[in-house]
Tab-separated table of C-alpha atoms in Angstrom:
chain	number	residue	atom	x	y	z
D	102	MET	CA	-57.867	4.002	-26.797
D	103	ARG	CA	-60.346	4.660	-29.509
D	104	TRP	CA	-58.980	5.673	-32.764
D	105	VAL	CA	-61.068	8.933	-33.033
D	106	TRP	CA	-59.108	12.028	-33.207
D	107	ILE	CA	-61.932	14.486	-33.457
D	108	ASP	CA	-64.238	15.452	-30.559
D	109	THR	CA	-67.132	16.817	-32.332
D	110	PHE	CA	-68.181	18.459	-35.669
D	111	VAL	CA	-69.054	22.177	-35.446
D	112	GLU	CA	-70.067	22.689	-39.039
D	113	PHE	CA	-71.264	20.272	-41.604
D	114	SER	CA	-72.557	21.134	-45.209
D	115	SER	CA	-73.120	18.024	-47.142
D	116	GLY	CA	-70.828	17.420	-50.050
D	117	LYS	CA	-69.129	20.634	-49.502
D	118	ARG	CA	-67.447	21.616	-46.160
D	119	ALA	CA	-66.946	20.456	-42.606
D	120	ALA	CA	-65.328	21.698	-39.485
D	121	ALA	CA	-64.464	19.532	-36.384
D	122	VAL	CA	-62.672	20.427	-33.138
D	123	LYS	CA	-60.299	18.589	-31.079
D	124	ASN	CA	-59.374	19.539	-27.616
D	125	VAL	CA	-55.876	18.417	-26.770
D	126	SER	CA	-55.788	16.956	-23.269
D	127	LEU	CA	-52.965	15.814	-21.002
D	128	ALA	CA	-55.102	12.856	-20.190
D	129	GLU	CA	-54.012	11.352	-23.503
D	130	GLU	CA	-51.311	8.874	-22.778
D	131	HIS	CA	-49.210	9.510	-25.891
D	132	LEU	CA	-48.559	12.974	-24.808
D	133	HIS	CA	-46.585	11.850	-21.859
D	134	ASP	CA	-44.024	10.207	-24.324
D	135	HIS	CA	-44.232	12.796	-26.996
D	136	PHE	CA	-42.304	14.248	-25.406
D	137	PRO	CA	-41.500	13.731	-21.689
D	138	GLY	CA	-41.832	17.092	-19.998
D	139	TYR	CA	-42.853	18.812	-23.164
D	140	PRO	CA	-46.148	17.414	-24.442
D	141	VAL	CA	-46.703	18.264	-28.136
D	142	MET	CA	-49.621	16.849	-30.180
D	143	PRO	CA	-47.936	14.758	-32.868
D	144	PRO	CA	-48.494	16.319	-36.525
D	145	ALA	CA	-49.282	12.817	-37.753
D	146	LEU	CA	-52.325	12.817	-35.510
D	147	MET	CA	-53.487	16.274	-36.643
D	148	ILE	CA	-53.329	14.795	-40.172
D	149	GLU	CA	-55.338	11.777	-38.972
D	150	GLY	CA	-57.946	14.403	-37.428
D	151	MET	CA	-58.148	16.148	-40.758
D	152	ALA	CA	-58.406	12.751	-42.500
D	153	GLN	CA	-61.420	11.698	-40.271
D	154	THR	CA	-63.068	15.331	-40.630
D	155	ALA	CA	-62.749	15.277	-44.464
D	156	GLY	CA	-63.276	11.477	-44.741
D	157	ILE	CA	-66.658	11.671	-43.026
D	158	LEU	CA	-67.500	14.594	-45.342
D	159	VAL	CA	-66.627	12.560	-48.401
D	160	GLY	CA	-68.333	9.448	-47.137
D	161	GLU	CA	-71.482	11.165	-46.229
D	162	ALA	CA	-71.714	12.820	-49.674
D	163	ARG	CA	-72.312	9.216	-50.990
D	164	ASP	CA	-74.554	8.301	-48.064
D	165	PHE	CA	-71.774	6.074	-46.531
D	166	GLN	CA	-72.318	3.445	-49.401
D	167	GLU	CA	-68.547	3.021	-50.088
D	168	ASN	CA	-65.495	2.661	-47.937
D	169	VAL	CA	-63.546	5.859	-48.224
D	170	ILE	CA	-59.800	5.309	-47.681
D	171	LEU	CA	-57.273	7.822	-47.312
D	172	ALA	CA	-55.083	7.314	-50.404
D	173	LYS	CA	-52.467	10.235	-50.500
D	174	ILE	CA	-51.472	13.124	-48.466
D	175	ARG	CA	-50.989	15.741	-51.079
D	176	ARG	CA	-49.709	18.396	-48.562
D	177	ALA	CA	-49.108	18.528	-44.971
D	178	THR	CA	-47.460	21.645	-43.492
D	179	PHE	CA	-47.443	22.960	-39.976
D	180	ASP	CA	-46.172	26.147	-38.560
D	181	ASP	CA	-46.677	25.704	-34.769
D	182	TYR	CA	-47.047	23.222	-32.180
D	183	ALA	CA	-50.221	22.229	-30.267
D	184	HIS	CA	-50.094	21.414	-26.511
D	185	PRO	CA	-52.613	20.317	-23.773
D	186	GLY	CA	-55.202	22.936	-23.295
D	187	ASP	CA	-55.301	23.976	-27.075
D	188	GLU	CA	-58.295	23.644	-29.222
D	189	LEU	CA	-57.662	22.453	-32.743
D	190	ARG	CA	-60.148	22.970	-35.481
D	191	TYR	CA	-60.057	21.082	-38.709
D	192	GLU	CA	-61.738	22.804	-41.609
D	193	ALA	CA	-62.113	20.637	-44.813
D	194	THR	CA	-63.552	21.522	-48.071
D	195	VAL	CA	-64.369	19.182	-50.878
D	196	GLU	CA	-62.434	20.139	-54.208
D	197	SER	CA	-63.466	17.284	-56.212
D	198	LEU	CA	-65.597	14.198	-55.940
D	199	THR	CA	-65.961	11.363	-58.577
D	200	GLU	CA	-67.107	7.859	-58.417
D	201	GLN	CA	-63.613	6.789	-58.087
D	202	ALA	CA	-62.091	9.316	-55.682
D	203	ALA	CA	-62.273	12.752	-53.945
D	204	THR	CA	-59.829	15.509	-53.017
D	205	THR	CA	-60.078	17.895	-50.195
D	206	ALA	CA	-58.308	20.904	-49.037
D	207	GLY	CA	-57.863	21.427	-45.383
D	208	VAL	CA	-56.811	24.137	-42.875
D	209	VAL	CA	-55.706	23.479	-39.294
D	210	PHE	CA	-56.392	26.200	-36.549
D	211	LYS	CA	-55.085	26.324	-33.158
D	212	ASN	CA	-57.357	28.483	-30.878
D	213	ASP	CA	-58.476	30.321	-34.006
D	214	LYS	CA	-55.009	30.902	-35.404
D	215	GLU	CA	-54.157	28.968	-38.589
D	216	ILE	CA	-51.254	26.727	-38.106
D	217	GLY	CA	-51.314	24.121	-40.769
D	218	ARG	CA	-52.736	22.934	-44.177
D	219	VAL	CA	-53.508	19.380	-45.153
D	220	ASP	CA	-54.806	18.440	-48.459
D	221	LEU	CA	-55.685	14.838	-49.102
D	222	ILE	CA	-56.992	12.373	-51.740
D	223	PHE	CA	-59.479	9.693	-50.851
D	224	SER	CA	-60.187	6.532	-52.691
D	225	HIS	CA	-63.568	4.793	-52.786
D	226	VAL	CA	-62.104	1.465	-52.402
D	227	ASP	CA	-65.147	-0.559	-53.640
D	228	GLN	CA	-65.130	1.285	-56.929
D	229	ALA	CA	-61.506	1.392	-57.388
D	230	SER	CA	-60.470	-2.117	-56.220
D	231	GLN	CA	-63.105	-4.525	-57.347
D	232	ASN	CA	-60.756	-7.522	-57.195
D	233	LEU	CA	-59.933	-7.076	-53.488
D	234	ASP	CA	-61.519	-9.372	-51.073
D	235	LEU	CA	-63.089	-6.799	-48.890
D	236	PRO	CA	-65.470	-7.333	-46.132
D	237	GLU	CA	-69.208	-6.957	-46.935
D	238	GLU	CA	-69.942	-4.453	-44.161
D	239	ASN	CA	-68.593	-0.788	-44.247
D	240	PHE	CA	-65.269	-1.149	-42.454
D	241	VAL	CA	-64.407	2.422	-42.425
D	242	PHE	CA	-67.407	4.234	-41.256
D	243	THR	CA	-67.948	2.264	-38.032
D	244	GLU	CA	-70.377	3.341	-35.266
D	245	ASN	CA	-67.830	5.637	-33.660
D	246	PHE	CA	-67.561	7.755	-36.884
D	247	VAL	CA	-71.212	7.795	-37.722
D	248	ASN	CA	-72.145	8.863	-34.133
D	249	LEU	CA	-69.985	11.912	-34.503
D	250	LEU	CA	-72.200	13.108	-37.340
D	251	SER	CA	-75.490	12.027	-35.583
D	252	ASP	CA	-74.482	14.027	-32.409
D	253	PHE	CA	-73.814	17.076	-34.567
D	254	ARG	CA	-77.116	16.829	-36.218
D	255	CYS	CA	-78.899	16.278	-32.853
D	256	LYS	CA	-77.263	19.337	-31.452
D	257	ALA	CA	-78.024	21.501	-34.487
D	258	ASN	CA	-81.724	20.352	-34.433
D	259	HIS	CA	-81.803	21.150	-30.622
D	260	ASN	CA	-80.421	24.583	-31.172
D	261	ALA	CA	-82.701	25.340	-34.081
D	262	ASP	CA	-85.790	24.286	-31.719
D	263	LYS	CA	-84.594	26.728	-29.138
D	264	PRO	CA	-86.871	29.875	-28.888
W	171	MET	CA	-42.653	17.580	-80.733
W	172	THR	CA	-42.891	19.422	-77.433
W	173	SER	CA	-40.383	22.121	-76.698
W	174	ALA	CA	-39.256	22.579	-73.214
W	175	ASN	CA	-40.734	26.130	-73.333
W	176	ASP	CA	-44.317	25.296	-74.406
W	177	GLU	CA	-46.772	26.861	-72.111
W	178	VAL	CA	-48.674	23.609	-71.708
W	179	PHE	CA	-45.520	21.874	-70.961
W	180	LEU	CA	-44.538	24.213	-68.300
W	181	LYS	CA	-47.852	23.852	-66.668
W	182	VAL	CA	-47.697	20.102	-66.867
W	183	ARG	CA	-44.314	20.228	-65.246
W	184	ASP	CA	-45.660	22.291	-62.422
W	185	VAL	CA	-48.437	19.736	-62.078
W	186	LEU	CA	-45.911	16.888	-61.911
W	187	THR	CA	-43.472	18.518	-59.537
W	188	ASP	CA	-46.421	19.242	-57.218
W	189	ALA	CA	-47.902	15.681	-57.384
W	190	LEU	CA	-44.910	13.747	-57.385
W	191	GLY	CA	-42.431	15.754	-55.188
W	192	VAL	CA	-39.765	15.854	-57.868
W	193	ASP	CA	-37.650	18.859	-59.037
W	194	ASP	CA	-38.216	20.873	-62.257
W	195	ASP	CA	-35.072	19.588	-63.861
W	196	GLU	CA	-36.150	15.989	-63.457
W	197	VAL	CA	-39.193	16.678	-65.920
W	198	GLU	CA	-38.483	16.468	-69.548
W	199	PRO	CA	-40.730	15.729	-72.404
W	200	THR	CA	-39.445	12.052	-72.740
W	201	THR	CA	-39.554	11.426	-68.906
W	202	THR	CA	-41.585	8.347	-68.045
W	203	LEU	CA	-43.953	8.905	-65.001
W	204	GLN	CA	-43.312	5.533	-63.437
W	205	ALA	CA	-39.747	4.487	-64.203
W	206	ASP	CA	-38.160	7.986	-64.116
W	207	LEU	CA	-40.518	9.877	-61.585
W	208	GLY	CA	-41.515	6.989	-59.467
W	209	ALA	CA	-45.310	7.627	-59.891
W	210	GLU	CA	-47.604	5.131	-58.149
W	211	SER	CA	-51.134	4.216	-59.049
W	212	ILE	CA	-52.826	6.811	-56.828
W	213	ASP	CA	-50.342	9.482	-58.255
W	214	PHE	CA	-52.179	9.056	-61.593
W	215	LEU	CA	-55.341	9.988	-60.004
W	216	ASP	CA	-53.758	12.936	-58.358
W	217	ILE	CA	-52.243	14.023	-61.442
W	218	VAL	CA	-55.572	13.810	-63.356
W	219	PHE	CA	-57.281	15.954	-60.607
W	220	ARG	CA	-54.565	18.559	-60.808
W	221	LEU	CA	-54.715	18.742	-64.537
W	222	GLU	CA	-58.318	19.241	-64.474
W	223	LYS	CA	-57.940	22.201	-62.099
W	224	THR	CA	-54.952	23.777	-63.849
W	225	PHE	CA	-56.469	23.652	-67.422
W	226	SER	CA	-60.172	23.705	-66.482
W	227	ILE	CA	-60.818	20.516	-68.277
W	228	LYS	CA	-62.799	17.395	-67.515
W	229	ILE	CA	-60.970	14.125	-67.920
W	230	PRO	CA	-63.198	11.149	-68.089
W	231	LYS	CA	-62.080	7.897	-66.244
W	232	GLY	CA	-59.557	5.988	-68.383
W	233	GLU	CA	-59.212	8.547	-71.142
W	234	LEU	CA	-55.836	9.971	-70.351
W	235	PHE	CA	-54.432	6.666	-68.705
W	236	PRO	CA	-56.428	3.668	-69.939
W	237	ASP	CA	-56.280	1.036	-67.144
W	238	ASP	CA	-58.556	-1.735	-68.245
W	239	ILE	CA	-57.908	-2.390	-71.924
W	240	LEU	CA	-55.439	-5.057	-71.221
W	241	ASN	CA	-57.855	-6.941	-68.925
W	242	ASN	CA	-59.406	-8.037	-72.205
W	243	PRO	CA	-58.052	-11.584	-72.884
W	244	ASP	CA	-58.380	-10.904	-76.616
W	245	TYR	CA	-55.821	-8.099	-76.220
W	246	VAL	CA	-53.159	-10.093	-74.347
W	247	ASP	CA	-51.208	-13.241	-74.648
W	248	GLY	CA	-49.131	-13.545	-71.580
W	249	ASP	CA	-46.946	-10.489	-71.600
W	250	VAL	CA	-47.398	-10.000	-75.238
W	251	VAL	CA	-50.004	-7.419	-76.533
W	252	THR	CA	-51.843	-8.933	-79.546
W	253	PRO	CA	-52.311	-7.018	-82.796
W	254	ALA	CA	-55.856	-6.329	-81.659
W	255	GLY	CA	-54.745	-5.121	-78.330
W	256	LEU	CA	-52.161	-2.814	-79.958
W	257	LYS	CA	-54.809	-1.439	-82.333
W	258	GLU	CA	-57.246	-0.719	-79.395
W	259	LEU	CA	-54.353	0.909	-77.265
W	260	LYS	CA	-53.393	3.180	-80.329
W	261	SER	CA	-56.972	4.153	-80.885
W	262	SER	CA	-57.674	4.890	-77.184
W	263	MET	CA	-54.290	6.760	-76.739
W	264	PRO	CA	-53.968	8.958	-79.800
W	265	HIS	CA	-51.818	11.238	-77.420
W	266	ALA	CA	-49.180	8.518	-76.919
W	267	ASP	CA	-46.026	7.897	-78.868
W	268	PHE	CA	-45.938	4.247	-79.823
W	269	THR	CA	-42.584	4.390	-81.505
W	270	GLY	CA	-40.350	1.442	-80.140
W	271	PHE	CA	-43.333	0.067	-78.021
W	272	GLU	CA	-45.085	-1.304	-81.180
W	273	ASP	CA	-42.022	-3.036	-82.503
W	274	ALA	CA	-42.268	-5.440	-79.608
W	275	PRO	CA	-45.558	-4.745	-77.552
W	276	ARG	CA	-45.394	-6.072	-74.064
W	277	VAL	CA	-47.792	-5.520	-71.288
W	278	SER	CA	-44.776	-4.864	-68.855
W	279	LYS	CA	-43.596	-2.068	-71.091
W	280	MET	CA	-46.977	-0.234	-71.256
W	281	PRO	CA	-45.854	2.087	-68.403
W	282	ASP	CA	-43.249	3.527	-70.683
W	283	LEU	CA	-46.194	4.994	-72.963
W	284	PHE	CA	-47.011	7.416	-70.019
W	285	THR	CA	-44.506	10.132	-70.642
W	286	VAL	CA	-44.586	13.834	-69.880
W	287	ASN	CA	-45.076	14.369	-73.713
W	288	THR	CA	-48.131	11.959	-73.532
W	289	ILE	CA	-49.821	14.330	-70.965
W	290	VAL	CA	-48.833	17.472	-72.935
W	291	LYS	CA	-50.339	16.070	-76.146
W	292	TYR	CA	-53.475	14.899	-74.381
W	293	VAL	CA	-54.055	18.449	-72.900
W	294	GLU	CA	-53.335	20.115	-76.079
W	295	ASN	CA	-55.855	17.939	-77.854
W	296	LYS	CA	-58.288	18.622	-75.147
W	297	LEU	CA	-57.795	22.343	-75.258
W	298	GLN	CA	-57.982	22.304	-79.156
W	299	ALA	CA	-61.346	20.335	-78.862
W	300	ALA	CA	-62.942	22.913	-76.463
């Protein structure tokens, strides 16, 4: 299983705002255990989905030069369950962005109905933790994540070219 | 001295209850952020972001919570803050109350300088300067 909890971006405005969707599927193994006979998308994985949406937004704002680490969940509230067949949409907005860190505000939708809010703080770990023995390569924005954004841009360009 | 009814204090208290998940009655002017409220390093960043938004001010890195002064070897000797280090701290943190700390300045006691009152005074200074 790849640790990617969004399927595709549907909106991306550099340094400002992004939206990604995730289609919940019964093919996902964890749903058979959570819970047997009553599959529910774990809220912790919806937080991860928002963190990936917002994290790529924050990382792209500085051209993926730094490792962007989820540092704090400021708020995570959910009012409803998501089940197989539901489409989740994560909408993230950058509230502040400094050399050291960034804050984002996020809204989670299920089939276009708001079901949750997830506000996060990301740390630019290279700036904030210069004494850490970090790998030289960017260990956060691996190919899987960067491809998500490339795919979105390809699709956006393709649609723009359509008559 | 901050009174518990000051407008700035009340807003700072809201910032701290939101950032640290503590109750209103846990936040008094002399409460320390780390020892009393359990703040961790990332919480200081969270507090700075929330203060900037609440009071519409800009807080440069290290101005409210200086974090690298005591990395200077001239300013520390083991756990002891040297007279030069104390002078630098006082000059960098005019918003902090050094009573008690300056009698026996220790690196390990520095978190005690970060009280609710320290934040309130910092914000008041910022608002006055604006």
